[in-house]
Amino acid sequence: MTKQEAGSALESAPERTPERTAYYKRMEGSNLAPLWEVLHGLVTKEPVSRAQPNLWKYDEVRPFVMEAGEMITAAEAERRVIILENPGLKGESKITQSLYAGLQLILPGEVAPAHRHAASALRFIIEGDGAFTAVDGEKTIMKEGDFVITPSWTWHDHGNDSNQPMVWMDGLDVPIVNLLETSFAENYEDEIFPLDRPDGDSLARYGAGVVPLGYVNKSETSPIFNYPYERTRGALEKMRELEEWDTCHGLKVQYVNPASGDFAMPTIATFMQLLPKGFRGTPYCSTDGTVYSVVEGRGRTVVGVQSLEWGKRDIFVIPSWSHHYHEADEDAVLFSFSDRPVQQKLGLWREQRGNDPIVGFPGA
Ligand code: 1HN
């Protein structure tokens, strides 16, 4: 029995008599179907995810990523990426129902040619120091722990002028764009889109607690496109001095668009959290299935009967409405992302701490 059926079995469909079955069969040819046969699977009492919790150990994944470097060039592949496929959604290029994730490799001297698409992308740097991504004429050099944004419909290419490979996790809203059938994409005429702004321009202008006088953001996405790890890590370390630890999340921050105070991306929320050595979190669940990348430390996330034993550079996913808690054996830092902004804009986001009442129903 699938999870979907388990959900619907809470209340069973009406009995199937031979007359009814024959009637259903007859209407099928006219592209018609009875709602009462499917209603309980369609409108579940709570979220029932086809996605499964899963852990990708970096030690197991990395050899496949490096092997890709021998199989195909970044230029030929266009984007040389190994997809992180949710085991419950095989073949769908999804890590959750709404999000795509993969691991991209750029070797020294390579270029991933310029293109643009309707989907928004984030890069979270897992390994390496010195490769770059360029977005609409500004280049940023990346290193481990940096969170980099490629907004929807911006020209972007990647390259690596360093002497070491770089691996990052791509997170994209491709399943949302495709659900809505709104995908457009095009390649740039040259391999590289011309640079017209100095490195670090966006962080200097928008990442210092100021914006240029009269600034109006023309896009839904943060004007900062590289949020360096040292700043985020510094904020968490400072918070540690005074802040109370959240029993579920430890110390957790969300990345913001400084021009609006909203999440940094319109479709994807991004977070960083610090769990101190010995942290034993209390259970939590929310409707936004979440992808985690371990930046530092070691611990586990217990979800249902599974214990995902994670360490540095591992990636794991917790599907929608899956009760889970985190434990840390040493100071641990976790980056994460989900489709929370979309759910919140639609009034659909809910969360629950332990056995407390569910939070998020309108009017409650
Ligand atoms: C894409 O354009 C990139 O630009 C990475 O680096 C991964 C996965 C699906 C669709 C487009 C990139 C992607 C992607």
JSON list of C-alpha atoms in Angstrom, two decimals, residues 34-246:
[
{"chain": "A", "resi": 34, "resn": "PRO", "atom": "CA", "xyz": [-16.64, 9.76, -10.66]},
{"chain": "A", "resi": 35, "resn": "LEU", "atom": "CA", "xyz": [-15.16, 12.01, -7.98]},
{"chain": "A", "resi": 36, "resn": "TRP", "atom": "CA", "xyz": [-16.37, 9.82, -5.10]},
{"chain": "A", "resi": 37, "resn": "GLU", "atom": "CA", "xyz": [-13.96, 7.05, -6.16]},
{"chain": "A", "resi": 38, "resn": "VAL", "atom": "CA", "xyz": [-10.93, 9.33, -5.73]},
{"chain": "A", "resi": 39, "resn": "LEU", "atom": "CA", "xyz": [-12.07, 12.05, -3.32]},
{"chain": "A", "resi": 40, "resn": "HIS", "atom": "CA", "xyz": [-10.23, 10.84, -0.22]},
{"chain": "A", "resi": 41, "resn": "GLY", "atom": "CA", "xyz": [-6.92, 10.52, -2.05]},
{"chain": "A", "resi": 42, "resn": "LEU", "atom": "CA", "xyz": [-7.41, 13.92, -3.64]},
{"chain": "A", "resi": 43, "resn": "VAL", "atom": "CA", "xyz": [-8.33, 15.84, -0.51]},
{"chain": "A", "resi": 44, "resn": "THR", "atom": "CA", "xyz": [-6.29, 14.30, 2.29]},
{"chain": "A", "resi": 45, "resn": "LYS", "atom": "CA", "xyz": [-6.80, 15.21, 5.94]},
{"chain": "A", "resi": 46, "resn": "GLU", "atom": "CA", "xyz": [-3.18, 16.28, 6.12]},
{"chain": "A", "resi": 47, "resn": "PRO", "atom": "CA", "xyz": [-0.25, 16.40, 3.69]},
{"chain": "A", "resi": 48, "resn": "VAL", "atom": "CA", "xyz": [0.67, 12.98, 2.29]},
{"chain": "A", "resi": 49, "resn": "SER", "atom": "CA", "xyz": [4.03, 13.21, 0.54]},
{"chain": "A", "resi": 50, "resn": "ARG", "atom": "CA", "xyz": [5.23, 10.83, -2.14]},
{"chain": "A", "resi": 51, "resn": "ALA", "atom": "CA", "xyz": [8.72, 12.13, -1.39]},
{"chain": "A", "resi": 52, "resn": "GLN", "atom": "CA", "xyz": [10.79, 10.15, 1.12]},
{"chain": "A", "resi": 53, "resn": "PRO", "atom": "CA", "xyz": [13.33, 11.30, 3.68]},
{"chain": "A", "resi": 54, "resn": "ASN", "atom": "CA", "xyz": [16.79, 10.59, 2.30]},
{"chain": "A", "resi": 55, "resn": "LEU", "atom": "CA", "xyz": [20.46, 11.13, 3.09]},
{"chain": "A", "resi": 56, "resn": "TRP", "atom": "CA", "xyz": [23.22, 11.50, 0.48]},
{"chain": "A", "resi": 57, "resn": "LYS", "atom": "CA", "xyz": [26.60, 10.81, 2.10]},
{"chain": "A", "resi": 58, "resn": "TYR", "atom": "CA", "xyz": [29.17, 13.00, 0.38]},
{"chain": "A", "resi": 59, "resn": "ASP", "atom": "CA", "xyz": [31.80, 10.23, 0.52]},
{"chain": "A", "resi": 60, "resn": "GLU", "atom": "CA", "xyz": [29.50, 8.03, -1.55]},
{"chain": "A", "resi": 61, "resn": "VAL", "atom": "CA", "xyz": [28.37, 10.72, -3.97]},
{"chain": "A", "resi": 62, "resn": "ARG", "atom": "CA", "xyz": [31.66, 12.56, -4.58]},
{"chain": "A", "resi": 63, "resn": "PRO", "atom": "CA", "xyz": [33.31, 9.79, -6.68]},
{"chain": "A", "resi": 64, "resn": "PHE", "atom": "CA", "xyz": [30.33, 9.86, -9.08]},
{"chain": "A", "resi": 65, "resn": "VAL", "atom": "CA", "xyz": [30.56, 13.63, -9.33]},
{"chain": "A", "resi": 66, "resn": "MET", "atom": "CA", "xyz": [34.30, 13.48, -10.05]},
{"chain": "A", "resi": 67, "resn": "GLU", "atom": "CA", "xyz": [33.78, 10.67, -12.57]},
{"chain": "A", "resi": 68, "resn": "ALA", "atom": "CA", "xyz": [31.42, 13.01, -14.46]},
{"chain": "A", "resi": 69, "resn": "GLY", "atom": "CA", "xyz": [34.49, 15.20, -14.97]},
{"chain": "A", "resi": 70, "resn": "GLU", "atom": "CA", "xyz": [36.08, 12.38, -16.98]},
{"chain": "A", "resi": 71, "resn": "MET", "atom": "CA", "xyz": [32.90, 11.48, -18.89]},
{"chain": "A", "resi": 72, "resn": "ILE", "atom": "CA", "xyz": [31.93, 14.87, -20.28]},
{"chain": "A", "resi": 73, "resn": "THR", "atom": "CA", "xyz": [33.15, 18.47, -20.32]},
{"chain": "A", "resi": 74, "resn": "ALA", "atom": "CA", "xyz": [31.16, 21.27, -18.67]},
{"chain": "A", "resi": 75, "resn": "ALA", "atom": "CA", "xyz": [30.78, 22.89, -22.12]},
{"chain": "A", "resi": 76, "resn": "GLU", "atom": "CA", "xyz": [29.39, 19.72, -23.76]},
{"chain": "A", "resi": 77, "resn": "ALA", "atom": "CA", "xyz": [27.04, 18.96, -20.88]},
{"chain": "A", "resi": 78, "resn": "GLU", "atom": "CA", "xyz": [26.03, 22.65, -20.78]},
{"chain": "A", "resi": 79, "resn": "ARG", "atom": "CA", "xyz": [25.59, 22.06, -17.05]},
{"chain": "A", "resi": 80, "resn": "ARG", "atom": "CA", "xyz": [27.53, 19.07, -15.69]},
{"chain": "A", "resi": 81, "resn": "VAL", "atom": "CA", "xyz": [25.27, 18.16, -12.81]},
{"chain": "A", "resi": 82, "resn": "ILE", "atom": "CA", "xyz": [24.40, 14.96, -11.00]},
{"chain": "A", "resi": 83, "resn": "ILE", "atom": "CA", "xyz": [20.76, 15.13, -9.95]},
{"chain": "A", "resi": 84, "resn": "LEU", "atom": "CA", "xyz": [19.81, 14.36, -6.34]},
{"chain": "A", "resi": 85, "resn": "GLU", "atom": "CA", "xyz": [16.73, 12.25, -7.01]},
{"chain": "A", "resi": 86, "resn": "ASN", "atom": "CA", "xyz": [14.24, 11.71, -4.25]},
{"chain": "A", "resi": 87, "resn": "PRO", "atom": "CA", "xyz": [13.78, 7.90, -4.01]},
{"chain": "A", "resi": 88, "resn": "GLY", "atom": "CA", "xyz": [10.00, 8.41, -3.93]},
{"chain": "A", "resi": 89, "resn": "LEU", "atom": "CA", "xyz": [10.09, 10.54, -7.10]},
{"chain": "A", "resi": 90, "resn": "LYS", "atom": "CA", "xyz": [12.54, 8.62, -9.31]},
{"chain": "A", "resi": 91, "resn": "GLY", "atom": "CA", "xyz": [12.91, 9.91, -12.85]},
{"chain": "A", "resi": 92, "resn": "GLU", "atom": "CA", "xyz": [11.15, 13.19, -12.05]},
{"chain": "A", "resi": 93, "resn": "SER", "atom": "CA", "xyz": [14.30, 15.27, -11.38]},
{"chain": "A", "resi": 94, "resn": "LYS", "atom": "CA", "xyz": [12.93, 16.35, -8.01]},
{"chain": "A", "resi": 95, "resn": "ILE", "atom": "CA", "xyz": [14.25, 16.31, -4.45]},
{"chain": "A", "resi": 96, "resn": "THR", "atom": "CA", "xyz": [10.82, 17.37, -3.16]},
{"chain": "A", "resi": 97, "resn": "GLN", "atom": "CA", "xyz": [7.56, 17.73, -5.09]},
{"chain": "A", "resi": 98, "resn": "SER", "atom": "CA", "xyz": [8.33, 21.41, -5.75]},
{"chain": "A", "resi": 99, "resn": "LEU", "atom": "CA", "xyz": [12.13, 21.60, -5.86]},
{"chain": "A", "resi": 100, "resn": "TYR", "atom": "CA", "xyz": [15.04, 20.31, -7.89]},
{"chain": "A", "resi": 101, "resn": "ALA", "atom": "CA", "xyz": [18.54, 19.78, -6.45]},
{"chain": "A", "resi": 102, "resn": "GLY", "atom": "CA", "xyz": [21.79, 18.57, -7.95]},
{"chain": "A", "resi": 103, "resn": "LEU", "atom": "CA", "xyz": [25.57, 18.65, -7.54]},
{"chain": "A", "resi": 104, "resn": "GLN", "atom": "CA", "xyz": [27.47, 20.63, -10.15]},
{"chain": "A", "resi": 105, "resn": "LEU", "atom": "CA", "xyz": [31.17, 20.17, -10.91]},
{"chain": "A", "resi": 106, "resn": "ILE", "atom": "CA", "xyz": [33.40, 22.84, -12.50]},
{"chain": "A", "resi": 107, "resn": "LEU", "atom": "CA", "xyz": [37.01, 21.81, -13.07]},
{"chain": "A", "resi": 108, "resn": "PRO", "atom": "CA", "xyz": [39.90, 24.28, -13.31]},
{"chain": "A", "resi": 109, "resn": "GLY", "atom": "CA", "xyz": [39.86, 26.12, -16.64]},
{"chain": "A", "resi": 110, "resn": "GLU", "atom": "CA", "xyz": [36.31, 25.11, -17.56]},
{"chain": "A", "resi": 111, "resn": "VAL", "atom": "CA", "xyz": [33.34, 27.27, -18.49]},
{"chain": "A", "resi": 112, "resn": "ALA", "atom": "CA", "xyz": [29.64, 26.46, -18.26]},
{"chain": "A", "resi": 113, "resn": "PRO", "atom": "CA", "xyz": [28.25, 28.64, -21.06]},
{"chain": "A", "resi": 114, "resn": "ALA", "atom": "CA", "xyz": [25.89, 31.58, -20.55]},
{"chain": "A", "resi": 115, "resn": "HIS", "atom": "CA", "xyz": [22.15, 31.02, -20.66]},
{"chain": "A", "resi": 116, "resn": "ARG", "atom": "CA", "xyz": [19.00, 32.18, -18.91]},
{"chain": "A", "resi": 117, "resn": "HIS", "atom": "CA", "xyz": [15.72, 30.61, -17.92]},
{"chain": "A", "resi": 118, "resn": "ALA", "atom": "CA", "xyz": [12.49, 31.31, -16.09]},
{"chain": "A", "resi": 119, "resn": "ALA", "atom": "CA", "xyz": [13.52, 29.08, -13.17]},
{"chain": "A", "resi": 120, "resn": "SER", "atom": "CA", "xyz": [15.33, 30.69, -10.24]},
{"chain": "A", "resi": 121, "resn": "ALA", "atom": "CA", "xyz": [18.47, 28.99, -8.96]},
{"chain": "A", "resi": 122, "resn": "LEU", "atom": "CA", "xyz": [20.54, 28.96, -5.83]},
{"chain": "A", "resi": 123, "resn": "ARG", "atom": "CA", "xyz": [24.07, 27.62, -5.47]},
{"chain": "A", "resi": 124, "resn": "PHE", "atom": "CA", "xyz": [25.36, 26.45, -2.14]},
{"chain": "A", "resi": 125, "resn": "ILE", "atom": "CA", "xyz": [29.09, 25.84, -2.23]},
{"chain": "A", "resi": 126, "resn": "ILE", "atom": "CA", "xyz": [30.11, 22.44, -0.88]},
{"chain": "A", "resi": 127, "resn": "GLU", "atom": "CA", "xyz": [33.73, 22.07, -1.91]},
{"chain": "A", "resi": 128, "resn": "GLY", "atom": "CA", "xyz": [36.40, 24.31, -3.48]},
{"chain": "A", "resi": 129, "resn": "ASP", "atom": "CA", "xyz": [37.56, 27.88, -3.42]},
{"chain": "A", "resi": 130, "resn": "GLY", "atom": "CA", "xyz": [37.92, 30.29, -6.30]},
{"chain": "A", "resi": 131, "resn": "ALA", "atom": "CA", "xyz": [35.46, 29.28, -9.03]},
{"chain": "A", "resi": 132, "resn": "PHE", "atom": "CA", "xyz": [33.03, 31.98, -10.11]},
{"chain": "A", "resi": 133, "resn": "THR", "atom": "CA", "xyz": [29.54, 32.53, -11.30]},
{"chain": "A", "resi": 134, "resn": "ALA", "atom": "CA", "xyz": [28.56, 35.62, -13.26]},
{"chain": "A", "resi": 135, "resn": "VAL", "atom": "CA", "xyz": [25.02, 37.00, -13.21]},
{"chain": "A", "resi": 136, "resn": "ASP", "atom": "CA", "xyz": [23.92, 39.75, -15.61]},
{"chain": "A", "resi": 137, "resn": "GLY", "atom": "CA", "xyz": [27.40, 41.21, -15.93]},
{"chain": "A", "resi": 138, "resn": "GLU", "atom": "CA", "xyz": [28.74, 40.78, -12.37]},
{"chain": "A", "resi": 139, "resn": "LYS", "atom": "CA", "xyz": [31.10, 38.03, -11.35]},
{"chain": "A", "resi": 140, "resn": "THR", "atom": "CA", "xyz": [31.39, 36.58, -7.87]},
{"chain": "A", "resi": 141, "resn": "ILE", "atom": "CA", "xyz": [34.16, 34.32, -6.65]},
{"chain": "A", "resi": 142, "resn": "MET", "atom": "CA", "xyz": [32.75, 31.55, -4.48]},
{"chain": "A", "resi": 143, "resn": "LYS", "atom": "CA", "xyz": [33.92, 29.48, -1.56]},
{"chain": "A", "resi": 144, "resn": "GLU", "atom": "CA", "xyz": [32.58, 26.87, 0.81]},
{"chain": "A", "resi": 145, "resn": "GLY", "atom": "CA", "xyz": [29.40, 27.83, 2.62]},
{"chain": "A", "resi": 146, "resn": "ASP", "atom": "CA", "xyz": [28.53, 30.77, 0.33]},
{"chain": "A", "resi": 147, "resn": "PHE", "atom": "CA", "xyz": [24.92, 31.07, -0.80]},
{"chain": "A", "resi": 148, "resn": "VAL", "atom": "CA", "xyz": [24.67, 32.48, -4.33]},
{"chain": "A", "resi": 149, "resn": "ILE", "atom": "CA", "xyz": [21.51, 33.41, -6.23]},
{"chain": "A", "resi": 150, "resn": "THR", "atom": "CA", "xyz": [20.74, 33.34, -9.94]},
{"chain": "A", "resi": 151, "resn": "PRO", "atom": "CA", "xyz": [17.41, 35.19, -10.26]},
{"chain": "A", "resi": 152, "resn": "SER", "atom": "CA", "xyz": [14.82, 34.20, -12.84]},
{"chain": "A", "resi": 153, "resn": "TRP", "atom": "CA", "xyz": [15.65, 35.26, -16.43]},
{"chain": "A", "resi": 154, "resn": "THR", "atom": "CA", "xyz": [19.17, 36.57, -15.72]},
{"chain": "A", "resi": 155, "resn": "TRP", "atom": "CA", "xyz": [22.11, 35.64, -17.94]},
{"chain": "A", "resi": 156, "resn": "HIS", "atom": "CA", "xyz": [24.56, 33.42, -16.09]},
{"chain": "A", "resi": 157, "resn": "ASP", "atom": "CA", "xyz": [27.72, 31.48, -16.76]},
{"chain": "A", "resi": 158, "resn": "HIS", "atom": "CA", "xyz": [30.13, 29.71, -14.45]},
{"chain": "A", "resi": 159, "resn": "GLY", "atom": "CA", "xyz": [33.89, 29.28, -14.63]},
{"chain": "A", "resi": 160, "resn": "ASN", "atom": "CA", "xyz": [36.85, 28.14, -12.60]},
{"chain": "A", "resi": 161, "resn": "ASP", "atom": "CA", "xyz": [40.12, 30.08, -12.69]},
{"chain": "A", "resi": 162, "resn": "SER", "atom": "CA", "xyz": [41.40, 28.32, -9.54]},
{"chain": "A", "resi": 163, "resn": "ASN", "atom": "CA", "xyz": [43.52, 25.18, -9.48]},
{"chain": "A", "resi": 164, "resn": "GLN", "atom": "CA", "xyz": [41.00, 22.96, -7.68]},
{"chain": "A", "resi": 165, "resn": "PRO", "atom": "CA", "xyz": [37.64, 21.46, -8.62]},
{"chain": "A", "resi": 166, "resn": "MET", "atom": "CA", "xyz": [34.53, 23.13, -7.29]},
{"chain": "A", "resi": 167, "resn": "VAL", "atom": "CA", "xyz": [31.34, 21.33, -6.34]},
{"chain": "A", "resi": 168, "resn": "TRP", "atom": "CA", "xyz": [28.17, 23.12, -5.39]},
{"chain": "A", "resi": 169, "resn": "MET", "atom": "CA", "xyz": [24.60, 22.17, -4.76]},
{"chain": "A", "resi": 170, "resn": "ASP", "atom": "CA", "xyz": [22.13, 23.71, -7.19]},
{"chain": "A", "resi": 171, "resn": "GLY", "atom": "CA", "xyz": [18.59, 24.28, -5.91]},
{"chain": "A", "resi": 172, "resn": "LEU", "atom": "CA", "xyz": [15.98, 25.31, -8.46]},
{"chain": "A", "resi": 173, "resn": "ASP", "atom": "CA", "xyz": [12.23, 25.87, -8.56]},
{"chain": "A", "resi": 174, "resn": "VAL", "atom": "CA", "xyz": [12.00, 23.99, -11.90]},
{"chain": "A", "resi": 175, "resn": "PRO", "atom": "CA", "xyz": [9.12, 21.74, -10.70]},
{"chain": "A", "resi": 176, "resn": "ILE", "atom": "CA", "xyz": [7.09, 24.85, -9.78]},
{"chain": "A", "resi": 177, "resn": "VAL", "atom": "CA", "xyz": [7.84, 26.54, -13.12]},
{"chain": "A", "resi": 178, "resn": "ASN", "atom": "CA", "xyz": [6.87, 23.33, -14.93]},
{"chain": "A", "resi": 179, "resn": "LEU", "atom": "CA", "xyz": [3.74, 22.74, -12.83]},
{"chain": "A", "resi": 180, "resn": "LEU", "atom": "CA", "xyz": [2.59, 26.18, -13.96]},
{"chain": "A", "resi": 181, "resn": "GLU", "atom": "CA", "xyz": [3.83, 25.53, -17.53]},
{"chain": "A", "resi": 182, "resn": "THR", "atom": "CA", "xyz": [5.78, 28.79, -17.57]},
{"chain": "A", "resi": 183, "resn": "SER", "atom": "CA", "xyz": [9.22, 27.62, -18.71]},
{"chain": "A", "resi": 184, "resn": "PHE", "atom": "CA", "xyz": [11.26, 29.73, -21.13]},
{"chain": "A", "resi": 185, "resn": "ALA", "atom": "CA", "xyz": [15.01, 29.39, -21.72]},
{"chain": "A", "resi": 186, "resn": "GLU", "atom": "CA", "xyz": [17.66, 30.60, -24.15]},
{"chain": "A", "resi": 187, "resn": "ASN", "atom": "CA", "xyz": [21.38, 30.34, -24.73]},
{"chain": "A", "resi": 188, "resn": "TYR", "atom": "CA", "xyz": [23.53, 33.44, -25.03]},
{"chain": "A", "resi": 189, "resn": "GLU", "atom": "CA", "xyz": [25.24, 34.00, -28.40]},
{"chain": "A", "resi": 190, "resn": "ASP", "atom": "CA", "xyz": [28.72, 33.81, -26.80]},
{"chain": "A", "resi": 191, "resn": "GLU", "atom": "CA", "xyz": [30.12, 31.45, -24.22]},
{"chain": "A", "resi": 192, "resn": "ILE", "atom": "CA", "xyz": [30.42, 34.22, -21.62]},
{"chain": "A", "resi": 193, "resn": "PHE", "atom": "CA", "xyz": [28.09, 37.15, -20.96]},
{"chain": "A", "resi": 194, "resn": "PRO", "atom": "CA", "xyz": [30.12, 40.40, -20.89]},
{"chain": "A", "resi": 195, "resn": "LEU", "atom": "CA", "xyz": [30.99, 41.81, -17.47]},
{"chain": "A", "resi": 196, "resn": "ASP", "atom": "CA", "xyz": [30.04, 45.44, -16.87]},
{"chain": "A", "resi": 197, "resn": "ARG", "atom": "CA", "xyz": [30.28, 45.76, -13.06]},
{"chain": "A", "resi": 198, "resn": "PRO", "atom": "CA", "xyz": [33.21, 45.17, -10.69]},
{"chain": "A", "resi": 199, "resn": "ASP", "atom": "CA", "xyz": [33.36, 42.05, -8.50]},
{"chain": "A", "resi": 200, "resn": "GLY", "atom": "CA", "xyz": [31.61, 42.58, -5.18]},
{"chain": "A", "resi": 201, "resn": "ASP", "atom": "CA", "xyz": [29.43, 45.45, -6.47]},
{"chain": "A", "resi": 202, "resn": "SER", "atom": "CA", "xyz": [26.09, 44.03, -5.30]},
{"chain": "A", "resi": 203, "resn": "LEU", "atom": "CA", "xyz": [27.29, 43.08, -1.82]},
{"chain": "A", "resi": 204, "resn": "ALA", "atom": "CA", "xyz": [28.92, 46.50, -1.32]},
{"chain": "A", "resi": 205, "resn": "ARG", "atom": "CA", "xyz": [25.80, 48.39, -2.43]},
{"chain": "A", "resi": 206, "resn": "TYR", "atom": "CA", "xyz": [23.09, 46.32, -0.82]},
{"chain": "A", "resi": 207, "resn": "GLY", "atom": "CA", "xyz": [24.79, 44.25, 1.87]},
{"chain": "A", "resi": 208, "resn": "ALA", "atom": "CA", "xyz": [25.99, 47.04, 4.19]},
{"chain": "A", "resi": 209, "resn": "GLY", "atom": "CA", "xyz": [22.69, 48.09, 5.73]},
{"chain": "A", "resi": 210, "resn": "VAL", "atom": "CA", "xyz": [22.24, 50.81, 3.10]},
{"chain": "A", "resi": 211, "resn": "VAL", "atom": "CA", "xyz": [20.79, 51.06, -0.41]},
{"chain": "A", "resi": 212, "resn": "PRO", "atom": "CA", "xyz": [21.48, 53.76, -3.02]},
{"chain": "A", "resi": 213, "resn": "LEU", "atom": "CA", "xyz": [19.16, 56.77, -2.55]},
{"chain": "A", "resi": 214, "resn": "GLY", "atom": "CA", "xyz": [15.86, 56.29, -4.37]},
{"chain": "A", "resi": 215, "resn": "TYR", "atom": "CA", "xyz": [16.56, 52.60, -4.95]},
{"chain": "A", "resi": 216, "resn": "VAL", "atom": "CA", "xyz": [13.64, 50.59, -6.30]},
{"chain": "A", "resi": 217, "resn": "ASN", "atom": "CA", "xyz": [14.14, 46.86, -6.72]},
{"chain": "A", "resi": 218, "resn": "LYS", "atom": "CA", "xyz": [12.89, 45.94, -10.19]},
{"chain": "A", "resi": 219, "resn": "SER", "atom": "CA", "xyz": [12.82, 42.24, -9.43]},
{"chain": "A", "resi": 220, "resn": "GLU", "atom": "CA", "xyz": [11.31, 39.95, -6.81]},
{"chain": "A", "resi": 221, "resn": "THR", "atom": "CA", "xyz": [14.77, 38.69, -5.90]},
{"chain": "A", "resi": 222, "resn": "SER", "atom": "CA", "xyz": [17.37, 40.11, -3.52]},
{"chain": "A", "resi": 223, "resn": "PRO", "atom": "CA", "xyz": [19.85, 42.48, -5.20]},
{"chain": "A", "resi": 224, "resn": "ILE", "atom": "CA", "xyz": [22.63, 40.71, -3.25]},
{"chain": "A", "resi": 225, "resn": "PHE", "atom": "CA", "xyz": [23.67, 37.62, -5.15]},
{"chain": "A", "resi": 226, "resn": "ASN", "atom": "CA", "xyz": [26.42, 36.22, -2.97]},
{"chain": "A", "resi": 227, "resn": "TYR", "atom": "CA", "xyz": [25.84, 35.89, 0.78]},
{"chain": "A", "resi": 228, "resn": "PRO", "atom": "CA", "xyz": [29.33, 34.94, 2.03]},
{"chain": "A", "resi": 229, "resn": "TYR", "atom": "CA", "xyz": [29.53, 32.21, 4.64]},
{"chain": "A", "resi": 230, "resn": "GLU", "atom": "CA", "xyz": [31.77, 34.15, 7.00]},
{"chain": "A", "resi": 231, "resn": "ARG", "atom": "CA", "xyz": [29.08, 36.79, 7.49]},
{"chain": "A", "resi": 232, "resn": "THR", "atom": "CA", "xyz": [26.29, 34.31, 8.13]},
{"chain": "A", "resi": 233, "resn": "ARG", "atom": "CA", "xyz": [28.52, 32.26, 10.41]},
{"chain": "A", "resi": 234, "resn": "GLY", "atom": "CA", "xyz": [29.57, 35.45, 12.21]},
{"chain": "A", "resi": 235, "resn": "ALA", "atom": "CA", "xyz": [25.93, 36.37, 12.86]},
{"chain": "A", "resi": 236, "resn": "LEU", "atom": "CA", "xyz": [25.22, 32.94, 14.36]},
{"chain": "A", "resi": 237, "resn": "GLU", "atom": "CA", "xyz": [28.35, 33.06, 16.50]},
{"chain": "A", "resi": 238, "resn": "LYS", "atom": "CA", "xyz": [27.39, 36.49, 17.85]},
{"chain": "A", "resi": 239, "resn": "MET", "atom": "CA", "xyz": [23.79, 35.39, 18.51]},
{"chain": "A", "resi": 240, "resn": "ARG", "atom": "CA", "xyz": [25.17, 32.58, 20.56]},
{"chain": "A", "resi": 241, "resn": "GLU", "atom": "CA", "xyz": [26.26, 35.09, 23.23]},
{"chain": "A", "resi": 242, "resn": "LEU", "atom": "CA", "xyz": [22.74, 36.29, 24.06]},
{"chain": "A", "resi": 243, "resn": "GLU", "atom": "CA", "xyz": [20.09, 34.48, 22.09]},
{"chain": "A", "resi": 244, "resn": "GLU", "atom": "CA", "xyz": [17.97, 31.75, 23.57]},
{"chain": "A", "resi": 245, "resn": "TRP", "atom": "CA", "xyz": [18.23, 28.46, 21.74]},
{"chain": "A", "resi": 246, "resn": "ASP", "atom": "CA", "xyz": [15.04, 27.40, 19.99]}
]
